[in-house]
Amino acid sequence: MKKSFISCIMFFVLVAAPHAWGWSTKEHILLTRLAVQQLLNDPATPPGLKQWVAKACPDAGTLQDAENFFKYARVGIVPPGVVGASYWCVMPDINANSAKDVNVEPFGVPERLLHFVDLEYFHSGDTQPSFATGGAHCPKPADVPNDLRDPRWKNAGMLPLRIVDCAARMTQELKQGRLWDQPGQYPRDQHAVHWAGFLAHYAADNTMPHHGTIDYKSRAFFDDVKNVPNVHAEMEYRMCDDDHNDFMELRNEFWPLLLAALADQKAPAAGGDMFTDSVKVSIASYDTLDLIGHAAAAATHNGKLDTVAFFHYSGPCRGKVMSIMQVKAIQQAWAVQRIATVWTQAWNAAQPPEEQAGK
């Protein structure tokens, strides 16, 4: 009965859902698996956490498996055959499409509003939130209140608050010993792997630049706003999981850039207050929006965006010249690091002080 219900929901999502919720299904799975590999290979990871993540994401595989998955798998919106955290990390998008009118508590808004934060709502002095180039309407971290009662959240989107919420729920399930789905455990879907997967999803969405702005399709960079391509989708999924083109040239180019970013880049916030860290990541990701917008405009002709030209476009960003391909690699490396970090924070919060990392 339950399987039939889920199948119906997934059919609806597959047919009706747009790609609009951050990174693609394929990328959410990839980023979560890479985070698991990072935790397993890191000598600083608590032994208990290593044991748990290995069982929580049994299909994490090796780095070679991840490369093959990225280059050759066709996943679509609803993933086939995934288990554990690889399954739960995509469920927030499924929920966003299948329960559009159902409010999620304690937020009092539908699932969709938990995947982003339009930072312009918190820019001091703005009477009407709007995007401006150069980060002119991007707030400072201190301007974004950690207070669900602030009425701006219901319009801005609640991503930082949701990240904190999911981490707390993961910690609570760990404390209660509800580590994963097991016989005799009810409700069956309430366990630490469930919330770790959800947490991985939102932590990855946190690094998608368009999830930090009210101009989530880069419309400000086009003169004809009625004929703007879906820049969000181009940045999000097209290069790695398109229905009509595998873009193997781009995939082969991207993979070593991602590995280099994983080795060299550090997320702008790691291990501090989880709400503040999430806001800082959104603000740091906002820095790429000008380059993304200019690249999209330059690569668009007669309303059609050239994906290869878009990812090869280079321009100034963060004090250097970068291509859109490099930007995406860095943002996704941050996502892997953020997932590993927030999982570790949630795990540590569930442990006695003497068993926490670094003790």
mmCIF file of C-alpha atoms in Angstrom:
data_model
loop_
_atom_site.group_PDB
_atom_site.id
_atom_site.type_symbol
_atom_site.label_atom_id
_atom_site.label_comp_id
_atom_site.label_asym_id
_atom_site.label_seq_id
_atom_site.Cartn_x
_atom_site.Cartn_y
_atom_site.Cartn_z
ATOM 1 C CA MET A 1 0.000 0.000 0.000
ATOM 2 C CA LYS A 2 2.750 2.417 1.044
ATOM 3 C CA LYS A 3 4.901 1.500 -1.984
ATOM 4 C CA SER A 4 1.955 2.102 -4.324
ATOM 5 C CA PHE A 5 1.332 5.509 -2.768
ATOM 6 C CA ILE A 6 4.978 6.518 -3.151
ATOM 7 C CA SER A 7 4.978 5.263 -6.751
ATOM 8 C CA CYS A 8 1.982 7.485 -7.530
ATOM 9 C CA ILE A 9 3.689 10.502 -6.014
ATOM 10 C CA MET A 10 6.882 9.821 -7.952
ATOM 11 C CA PHE A 11 4.954 9.417 -11.206
ATOM 12 C CA PHE A 12 3.329 12.800 -10.637
ATOM 13 C CA VAL A 13 6.680 14.417 -9.909
ATOM 14 C CA LEU A 14 8.334 12.840 -12.949
ATOM 15 C CA VAL A 15 5.609 14.133 -15.259
ATOM 16 C CA ALA A 16 4.871 17.526 -13.763
ATOM 17 C CA ALA A 17 7.831 18.843 -11.798
ATOM 18 C CA PRO A 18 10.144 21.490 -13.193
ATOM 19 C CA HIS A 19 13.846 21.504 -12.380
ATOM 20 C CA ALA A 20 13.663 24.378 -9.945
ATOM 21 C CA TRP A 21 14.832 23.266 -6.543
ATOM 22 C CA GLY A 22 18.606 23.741 -6.382
ATOM 23 C CA TRP A 23 21.031 21.150 -7.715
ATOM 24 C CA SER A 24 19.594 18.271 -9.731
ATOM 25 C CA THR A 25 18.544 14.936 -8.275
ATOM 26 C CA LYS A 26 21.690 13.395 -9.736
ATOM 27 C CA GLU A 27 23.905 16.040 -8.176
ATOM 28 C CA HIS A 28 22.270 15.800 -4.749
ATOM 29 C CA ILE A 29 23.037 12.076 -4.744
ATOM 30 C CA LEU A 30 26.587 12.668 -5.987
ATOM 31 C CA LEU A 31 27.331 15.394 -3.430
ATOM 32 C CA THR A 32 25.955 13.302 -0.580
ATOM 33 C CA ARG A 33 28.025 10.274 -1.590
ATOM 34 C CA LEU A 34 31.160 12.399 -1.913
ATOM 35 C CA ALA A 35 30.529 13.771 1.586
ATOM 36 C CA VAL A 36 30.299 10.216 2.909
ATOM 37 C CA GLN A 37 33.588 9.354 1.197
ATOM 38 C CA GLN A 38 35.164 12.489 2.662
ATOM 39 C CA LEU A 39 34.069 11.546 6.180
ATOM 40 C CA LEU A 40 35.254 7.952 5.791
ATOM 41 C CA ASN A 41 38.674 9.082 4.527
ATOM 42 C CA ASP A 42 39.183 11.824 7.102
ATOM 43 C CA PRO A 43 41.204 10.655 10.156
ATOM 44 C CA ALA A 44 39.498 13.384 12.216
ATOM 45 C CA THR A 45 36.059 11.831 11.735
ATOM 46 C CA PRO A 46 34.865 10.177 14.960
ATOM 47 C CA PRO A 47 35.016 6.354 14.631
ATOM 48 C CA GLY A 48 31.344 6.008 15.541
ATOM 49 C CA LEU A 49 30.345 8.485 12.851
ATOM 50 C CA LYS A 50 32.397 6.561 10.288
ATOM 51 C CA GLN A 51 30.592 3.351 11.186
ATOM 52 C CA TRP A 52 27.220 5.038 11.023
ATOM 53 C CA VAL A 53 27.690 6.838 7.676
ATOM 54 C CA ALA A 54 28.990 3.640 6.054
ATOM 55 C CA LYS A 55 25.707 1.945 6.919
ATOM 56 C CA ALA A 56 23.587 5.056 6.395
ATOM 57 C CA CYS A 57 24.795 5.406 2.781
ATOM 58 C CA PRO A 58 25.698 1.872 1.648
ATOM 59 C CA ASP A 59 25.822 2.881 -2.025
ATOM 60 C CA ALA A 60 28.412 5.644 -1.497
ATOM 61 C CA GLY A 61 30.998 3.584 -3.383
ATOM 62 C CA THR A 62 34.448 4.807 -4.357
ATOM 63 C CA LEU A 63 35.684 7.970 -6.033
ATOM 64 C CA GLN A 64 35.816 6.042 -9.314
ATOM 65 C CA ASP A 65 32.189 5.012 -8.789
ATOM 66 C CA ALA A 66 31.311 8.663 -8.251
ATOM 67 C CA GLU A 67 33.082 9.685 -11.445
ATOM 68 C CA ASN A 68 31.278 7.010 -13.456
ATOM 69 C CA PHE A 69 27.957 8.042 -11.927
ATOM 70 C CA PHE A 70 28.529 11.684 -12.782
ATOM 71 C CA LYS A 71 29.700 11.077 -16.338
ATOM 72 C CA TYR A 72 27.443 8.261 -17.492
ATOM 73 C CA ALA A 73 24.338 7.886 -15.299
ATOM 74 C CA ARG A 74 20.974 9.213 -16.474
ATOM 75 C CA VAL A 75 18.948 9.817 -13.333
ATOM 76 C CA GLY A 76 16.129 12.242 -14.042
ATOM 77 C CA ILE A 77 13.987 13.773 -11.318
ATOM 78 C CA VAL A 78 13.089 10.513 -9.549
ATOM 79 C CA PRO A 79 16.183 8.353 -8.911
ATOM 80 C CA PRO A 80 16.070 4.597 -9.580
ATOM 81 C CA GLY A 81 17.589 2.119 -7.143
ATOM 82 C CA VAL A 82 19.058 4.459 -4.538
ATOM 83 C CA VAL A 83 19.066 3.573 -0.837
ATOM 84 C CA GLY A 84 19.779 5.139 2.540
ATOM 85 C CA ALA A 85 20.988 8.734 2.516
ATOM 86 C CA SER A 86 21.147 8.661 -1.301
ATOM 87 C CA TYR A 87 17.360 8.230 -1.243
ATOM 88 C CA TRP A 88 16.512 10.649 1.539
ATOM 89 C CA CYS A 89 18.677 13.459 0.140
ATOM 90 C CA VAL A 90 16.309 13.873 -2.818
ATOM 91 C CA MET A 91 13.023 13.547 -0.941
ATOM 92 C CA PRO A 92 12.741 17.285 -0.117
ATOM 93 C CA ASP A 93 12.390 17.987 -3.840
ATOM 94 C CA ILE A 94 9.839 15.195 -4.204
ATOM 95 C CA ASN A 95 7.893 16.684 -1.313
ATOM 96 C CA ALA A 96 8.126 20.186 -2.756
ATOM 97 C CA ASN A 97 6.285 19.006 -5.860
ATOM 98 C CA SER A 98 3.897 16.417 -4.438
ATOM 99 C CA ALA A 99 2.658 18.404 -1.415
ATOM 100 C CA LYS A 100 2.635 21.954 -2.698
ATOM 101 C CA ASP A 101 -0.168 23.137 -0.414
ATOM 102 C CA VAL A 102 0.905 21.335 2.761
ATOM 103 C CA ASN A 103 2.590 23.515 5.370
ATOM 104 C CA VAL A 104 5.699 22.173 7.085
ATOM 105 C CA GLU A 105 5.889 22.811 10.796
ATOM 106 C CA PRO A 106 7.143 24.702 12.709
ATOM 107 C CA PHE A 107 7.596 27.007 9.708
ATOM 108 C CA GLY A 108 3.998 27.336 8.565
ATOM 109 C CA VAL A 109 4.966 27.410 4.879
ATOM 110 C CA PRO A 110 4.991 24.802 2.092
ATOM 111 C CA GLU A 111 8.119 22.734 1.466
ATOM 112 C CA ARG A 112 9.134 24.845 -1.532
ATOM 113 C CA LEU A 113 9.971 27.846 0.659
ATOM 114 C CA LEU A 114 12.464 25.817 2.697
ATOM 115 C CA HIS A 115 14.948 25.428 -0.183
ATOM 116 C CA PHE A 116 16.133 29.016 -0.610
ATOM 117 C CA VAL A 117 16.542 32.404 1.037
ATOM 118 C CA ASP A 118 16.089 35.577 -0.980
ATOM 119 C CA LEU A 119 18.722 37.617 0.802
ATOM 120 C CA GLU A 120 17.460 40.924 -0.556
ATOM 121 C CA TYR A 121 14.560 40.808 1.927
ATOM 122 C CA PHE A 122 17.082 41.421 4.708
ATOM 123 C CA HIS A 123 19.037 44.254 3.086
ATOM 124 C CA SER A 124 18.722 47.310 5.268
ATOM 125 C CA GLY A 125 17.063 50.264 3.644
ATOM 126 C CA ASP A 126 15.153 48.360 0.954
ATOM 127 C CA THR A 127 11.433 49.010 0.877
ATOM 128 C CA GLN A 128 10.881 46.598 -2.011
ATOM 129 C CA PRO A 129 13.327 43.667 -2.255
ATOM 130 C CA SER A 130 15.164 43.599 -5.569
ATOM 131 C CA PHE A 131 18.396 42.329 -7.078
ATOM 132 C CA ALA A 132 21.202 44.761 -7.874
ATOM 133 C CA THR A 133 24.570 44.034 -9.436
ATOM 134 C CA GLY A 134 27.750 44.209 -7.417
ATOM 135 C CA GLY A 135 26.014 42.760 -4.373
ATOM 136 C CA ALA A 136 24.491 46.167 -3.618
ATOM 137 C CA HIS A 137 21.326 44.638 -2.149
ATOM 138 C CA CYS A 138 22.970 41.714 -0.371
ATOM 139 C CA PRO A 139 22.789 41.990 3.436
ATOM 140 C CA LYS A 140 25.501 41.425 5.996
ATOM 141 C CA PRO A 141 25.260 38.274 8.129
ATOM 142 C CA ALA A 142 24.206 40.320 11.165
ATOM 143 C CA ASP A 143 21.236 41.698 9.201
ATOM 144 C CA VAL A 144 19.645 38.247 8.859
ATOM 145 C CA PRO A 145 17.749 37.402 12.071
ATOM 146 C CA ASN A 146 17.731 33.935 13.590
ATOM 147 C CA ASP A 147 14.099 34.423 14.515
ATOM 148 C CA LEU A 148 11.273 32.551 12.846
ATOM 149 C CA ARG A 149 8.849 35.212 14.077
ATOM 150 C CA ASP A 150 10.344 37.844 11.763
ATOM 151 C CA PRO A 151 7.627 38.244 9.094
ATOM 152 C CA ARG A 152 10.155 38.604 6.274
ATOM 153 C CA TRP A 153 10.993 34.900 6.411
ATOM 154 C CA LYS A 154 7.644 33.821 4.940
ATOM 155 C CA ASN A 155 8.426 35.730 1.759
ATOM 156 C CA ALA A 156 12.193 35.314 1.665
ATOM 157 C CA GLY A 157 12.305 31.542 2.072
ATOM 158 C CA MET A 158 13.616 29.771 5.165
ATOM 159 C CA LEU A 159 16.669 27.765 4.108
ATOM 160 C CA PRO A 160 19.012 28.695 7.007
ATOM 161 C CA LEU A 161 16.279 27.962 9.553
ATOM 162 C CA ARG A 162 15.495 24.630 7.901
ATOM 163 C CA ILE A 163 19.147 23.550 8.004
ATOM 164 C CA VAL A 164 19.211 24.132 11.765
ATOM 165 C CA ASP A 165 15.892 22.327 12.154
ATOM 166 C CA CYS A 166 17.037 19.234 10.239
ATOM 167 C CA ALA A 167 20.302 19.054 12.189
ATOM 168 C CA ALA A 168 18.365 19.173 15.465
ATOM 169 C CA ARG A 169 16.047 16.407 14.259
ATOM 170 C CA MET A 170 18.995 14.269 13.164
ATOM 171 C CA THR A 171 20.623 14.779 16.572
ATOM 172 C CA GLN A 172 17.414 13.833 18.374
ATOM 173 C CA GLU A 173 17.024 10.602 16.405
ATOM 174 C CA LEU A 174 20.652 9.705 17.105
ATOM 175 C CA LYS A 175 20.150 10.331 20.834
ATOM 176 C CA GLN A 176 17.106 8.069 20.810
ATOM 177 C CA GLY A 177 19.043 5.298 19.060
ATOM 178 C CA ARG A 178 16.817 5.471 15.986
ATOM 179 C CA LEU A 179 19.755 5.206 13.612
ATOM 180 C CA TRP A 180 17.993 3.877 10.496
ATOM 181 C CA ASP A 181 14.884 2.095 9.321
ATOM 182 C CA GLN A 182 14.540 -1.232 11.083
ATOM 183 C CA PRO A 183 11.818 -3.816 11.811
ATOM 184 C CA GLY A 184 9.578 -2.954 14.741
ATOM 185 C CA GLN A 185 10.371 0.753 14.577
ATOM 186 C CA TYR A 186 7.406 3.086 14.105
ATOM 187 C CA PRO A 187 6.953 5.469 12.474
ATOM 188 C CA ARG A 188 9.383 3.721 10.145
ATOM 189 C CA ASP A 189 10.439 6.870 8.295
ATOM 190 C CA GLN A 190 11.540 8.770 11.405
ATOM 191 C CA HIS A 191 15.203 7.974 11.979
ATOM 192 C CA ALA A 192 18.640 9.579 11.739
ATOM 193 C CA VAL A 193 19.258 8.595 8.101
ATOM 194 C CA HIS A 194 16.013 10.295 7.087
ATOM 195 C CA TRP A 195 17.086 13.591 8.630
ATOM 196 C CA ALA A 196 20.706 13.250 7.533
ATOM 197 C CA GLY A 197 19.461 12.949 3.956
ATOM 198 C CA PHE A 198 17.199 15.973 4.351
ATOM 199 C CA LEU A 199 20.042 17.914 5.965
ATOM 200 C CA ALA A 200 22.363 16.991 3.078
ATOM 201 C CA HIS A 201 19.796 18.294 0.612
ATOM 202 C CA TYR A 202 19.381 21.708 2.210
ATOM 203 C CA ALA A 203 23.122 22.065 2.912
ATOM 204 C CA ALA A 204 23.748 21.519 -0.808
ATOM 205 C CA ASP A 205 20.962 23.919 -1.831
ATOM 206 C CA ASN A 206 22.718 26.472 0.363
ATOM 207 C CA THR A 207 25.591 26.581 -2.161
ATOM 208 C CA MET A 208 23.469 27.020 -5.301
ATOM 209 C CA PRO A 209 23.859 30.757 -6.108
ATOM 210 C CA HIS A 210 20.339 31.214 -7.455
ATOM 211 C CA HIS A 211 18.974 30.015 -4.112
ATOM 212 C CA GLY A 212 20.178 33.181 -2.431
ATOM 213 C CA THR A 213 18.441 35.778 -4.573
ATOM 214 C CA ILE A 214 15.033 36.990 -5.578
ATOM 215 C CA ASP A 215 16.350 37.058 -9.170
ATOM 216 C CA TYR A 216 16.644 33.285 -9.302
ATOM 217 C CA LYS A 217 16.699 33.171 -13.122
ATOM 218 C CA SER A 218 19.148 36.053 -13.678
ATOM 219 C CA ARG A 219 16.491 38.118 -15.450
ATOM 220 C CA ALA A 220 18.223 41.377 -14.506
ATOM 221 C CA PHE A 221 20.923 40.697 -17.106
ATOM 222 C CA PHE A 222 18.520 40.558 -20.068
ATOM 223 C CA ASP A 223 16.928 43.511 -21.833
ATOM 224 C CA ASP A 224 13.949 41.448 -23.017
ATOM 225 C CA VAL A 225 12.645 40.006 -19.733
ATOM 226 C CA LYS A 226 9.857 38.186 -21.561
ATOM 227 C CA ASN A 227 12.313 36.089 -23.560
ATOM 228 C CA VAL A 228 14.808 34.984 -20.903
ATOM 229 C CA PRO A 229 16.144 31.387 -20.970
ATOM 230 C CA ASN A 230 16.010 29.270 -17.835
ATOM 231 C CA VAL A 231 19.421 30.244 -16.480
ATOM 232 C CA HIS A 232 18.628 28.542 -13.184
ATOM 233 C CA ALA A 233 18.212 25.199 -14.954
ATOM 234 C CA GLU A 234 21.414 25.709 -16.940
ATOM 235 C CA MET A 235 23.426 26.310 -13.792
ATOM 236 C CA GLU A 236 21.619 23.584 -11.921
ATOM 237 C CA TYR A 237 21.329 20.397 -13.960
ATOM 238 C CA ARG A 238 21.573 20.711 -17.720
ATOM 239 C CA MET A 239 25.266 19.924 -18.132
ATOM 240 C CA CYS A 240 25.128 16.753 -16.061
ATOM 241 C CA ASP A 241 21.657 15.254 -16.554
ATOM 242 C CA ASP A 242 19.849 16.622 -19.572
ATOM 243 C CA ASP A 243 17.176 14.649 -21.415
ATOM 244 C CA HIS A 244 18.534 15.437 -24.861
ATOM 245 C CA ASN A 245 22.303 15.927 -24.632
ATOM 246 C CA ASP A 246 24.962 14.296 -22.449
ATOM 247 C CA PHE A 247 27.446 17.174 -22.881
ATOM 248 C CA MET A 248 30.324 14.730 -22.456
ATOM 249 C CA GLU A 249 32.893 17.393 -23.307
ATOM 250 C CA LEU A 250 31.662 19.482 -20.404
ATOM 251 C CA ARG A 251 31.398 16.527 -18.038
ATOM 252 C CA ASN A 252 34.966 15.440 -18.787
ATOM 253 C CA GLU A 253 36.126 19.010 -18.220
ATOM 254 C CA PHE A 254 34.148 19.461 -15.011
ATOM 255 C CA TRP A 255 35.209 16.359 -13.088
ATOM 256 C CA PRO A 256 38.901 17.290 -12.553
ATOM 257 C CA LEU A 257 37.816 20.816 -11.649
ATOM 258 C CA LEU A 258 35.535 19.398 -8.952
ATOM 259 C CA LEU A 259 38.308 17.188 -7.582
ATOM 260 C CA ALA A 260 40.692 20.156 -7.525
ATOM 261 C CA ALA A 261 38.115 22.281 -5.721
ATOM 262 C CA LEU A 262 37.515 19.529 -3.170
ATOM 263 C CA ALA A 263 41.255 19.480 -2.461
ATOM 264 C CA ASP A 264 41.952 23.219 -2.536
ATOM 265 C CA GLN A 265 38.785 25.084 -1.629
ATOM 266 C CA LYS A 266 37.375 25.638 1.827
ATOM 267 C CA ALA A 267 33.730 26.491 2.414
ATOM 268 C CA PRO A 268 33.360 30.023 3.806
ATOM 269 C CA ALA A 269 31.868 28.708 7.053
ATOM 270 C CA ALA A 270 32.682 25.461 8.790
ATOM 271 C CA GLY A 271 31.772 24.238 12.219
ATOM 272 C CA GLY A 272 30.504 27.415 13.845
ATOM 273 C CA ASP A 273 26.945 28.415 14.649
ATOM 274 C CA MET A 274 24.933 26.515 12.040
ATOM 275 C CA PHE A 275 22.451 29.301 11.281
ATOM 276 C CA THR A 276 25.156 31.951 10.893
ATOM 277 C CA ASP A 277 27.297 29.589 8.813
ATOM 278 C CA SER A 278 24.376 28.950 6.463
ATOM 279 C CA VAL A 279 23.746 32.669 6.016
ATOM 280 C CA LYS A 280 27.451 33.234 5.321
ATOM 281 C CA VAL A 281 27.431 30.497 2.665
ATOM 282 C CA SER A 282 24.428 32.094 0.932
ATOM 283 C CA ILE A 283 26.107 35.498 1.008
ATOM 284 C CA ALA A 284 29.402 34.086 -0.309
ATOM 285 C CA SER A 285 27.518 32.281 -3.092
ATOM 286 C CA TYR A 286 25.792 35.559 -3.983
ATOM 287 C CA ASP A 287 29.200 36.826 -5.155
ATOM 288 C CA THR A 288 28.933 34.676 -8.284
ATOM 289 C CA LEU A 289 25.581 36.020 -9.523
ATOM 290 C CA ASP A 290 27.032 38.833 -11.649
ATOM 291 C CA LEU A 291 29.320 36.440 -13.526
ATOM 292 C CA ILE A 292 26.501 33.930 -14.015
ATOM 293 C CA GLY A 293 24.192 36.640 -15.347
ATOM 294 C CA HIS A 294 26.752 38.079 -17.763
ATOM 295 C CA ALA A 295 27.653 34.575 -18.975
ATOM 296 C CA ALA A 296 24.014 33.731 -19.620
ATOM 297 C CA ALA A 297 23.415 36.950 -21.539
ATOM 298 C CA ALA A 298 26.547 36.465 -23.657
ATOM 299 C CA ALA A 299 25.654 32.843 -24.443
ATOM 300 C CA THR A 300 22.040 33.582 -25.419
ATOM 301 C CA HIS A 301 20.958 34.237 -28.984
ATOM 302 C CA ASN A 302 17.336 34.623 -30.073
ATOM 303 C CA GLY A 303 16.192 33.461 -26.658
ATOM 304 C CA LYS A 304 18.197 30.216 -26.739
ATOM 305 C CA LEU A 305 21.127 29.694 -24.380
ATOM 306 C CA ASP A 306 24.196 27.833 -25.654
ATOM 307 C CA THR A 307 25.155 25.558 -22.740
ATOM 308 C CA VAL A 308 28.749 25.010 -23.861
ATOM 309 C CA ALA A 309 29.359 28.731 -24.389
ATOM 310 C CA PHE A 310 27.749 29.462 -21.009
ATOM 311 C CA PHE A 311 30.046 27.163 -19.035
ATOM 312 C CA HIS A 312 33.135 28.282 -20.956
ATOM 313 C CA TYR A 313 32.431 31.979 -20.373
ATOM 314 C CA SER A 314 35.054 33.619 -18.116
ATOM 315 C CA GLY A 315 35.035 36.873 -16.220
ATOM 316 C CA PRO A 316 35.948 38.550 -12.929
ATOM 317 C CA CYS A 317 34.689 36.862 -9.783
ATOM 318 C CA ARG A 318 36.059 36.933 -6.222
ATOM 319 C CA GLY A 319 39.133 38.871 -7.244
ATOM 320 C CA LYS A 320 40.171 36.621 -10.108
ATOM 321 C CA VAL A 321 39.083 35.529 -13.569
ATOM 322 C CA MET A 322 36.949 32.390 -13.459
ATOM 323 C CA SER A 323 34.795 30.387 -15.837
ATOM 324 C CA ILE A 324 31.268 29.337 -15.003
ATOM 325 C CA MET A 325 32.556 25.758 -14.990
ATOM 326 C CA GLN A 326 35.045 26.690 -12.278
ATOM 327 C CA VAL A 327 32.346 28.501 -10.301
ATOM 328 C CA LYS A 328 30.097 25.454 -10.348
ATOM 329 C CA ALA A 329 32.966 23.183 -9.285
ATOM 330 C CA ILE A 330 33.771 25.417 -6.311
ATOM 331 C CA GLN A 331 30.140 25.740 -5.249
ATOM 332 C CA GLN A 332 29.647 21.980 -5.352
ATOM 333 C CA ALA A 333 32.884 21.376 -3.463
ATOM 334 C CA TRP A 334 31.494 23.685 -0.793
ATOM 335 C CA ALA A 335 28.332 21.568 -0.792
ATOM 336 C CA VAL A 336 30.307 18.391 -0.094
ATOM 337 C CA GLN A 337 32.202 20.091 2.704
ATOM 338 C CA ARG A 338 29.044 21.572 4.190
ATOM 339 C CA ILE A 339 27.285 18.201 4.244
ATOM 340 C CA ALA A 340 30.242 16.579 5.982
ATOM 341 C CA THR A 341 30.443 19.467 8.453
ATOM 342 C CA VAL A 342 26.775 19.652 9.439
ATOM 343 C CA TRP A 343 26.546 15.875 9.754
ATOM 344 C CA THR A 344 29.552 15.943 12.077
ATOM 345 C CA GLN A 345 28.006 18.763 14.099
ATOM 346 C CA ALA A 346 24.722 16.875 14.438
ATOM 347 C CA TRP A 347 26.571 13.688 15.371
ATOM 348 C CA ASN A 348 28.709 15.450 17.993
ATOM 349 C CA ALA A 349 25.664 17.103 19.530
ATOM 350 C CA ALA A 350 24.207 13.633 20.152
ATOM 351 C CA GLN A 351 27.311 12.272 21.892
ATOM 352 C CA PRO A 352 28.520 12.590 25.491
ATOM 353 C CA PRO A 353 31.144 15.382 25.659
ATOM 354 C CA GLU A 354 34.042 12.965 26.100
ATOM 355 C CA GLU A 355 33.150 11.206 22.831
ATOM 356 C CA GLN A 356 32.844 14.297 20.653
ATOM 357 C CA ALA A 357 35.291 15.023 17.840
ATOM 358 C CA GLY A 358 38.507 16.573 19.044
ATOM 359 C CA LYS A 359 37.972 15.544 22.657
#
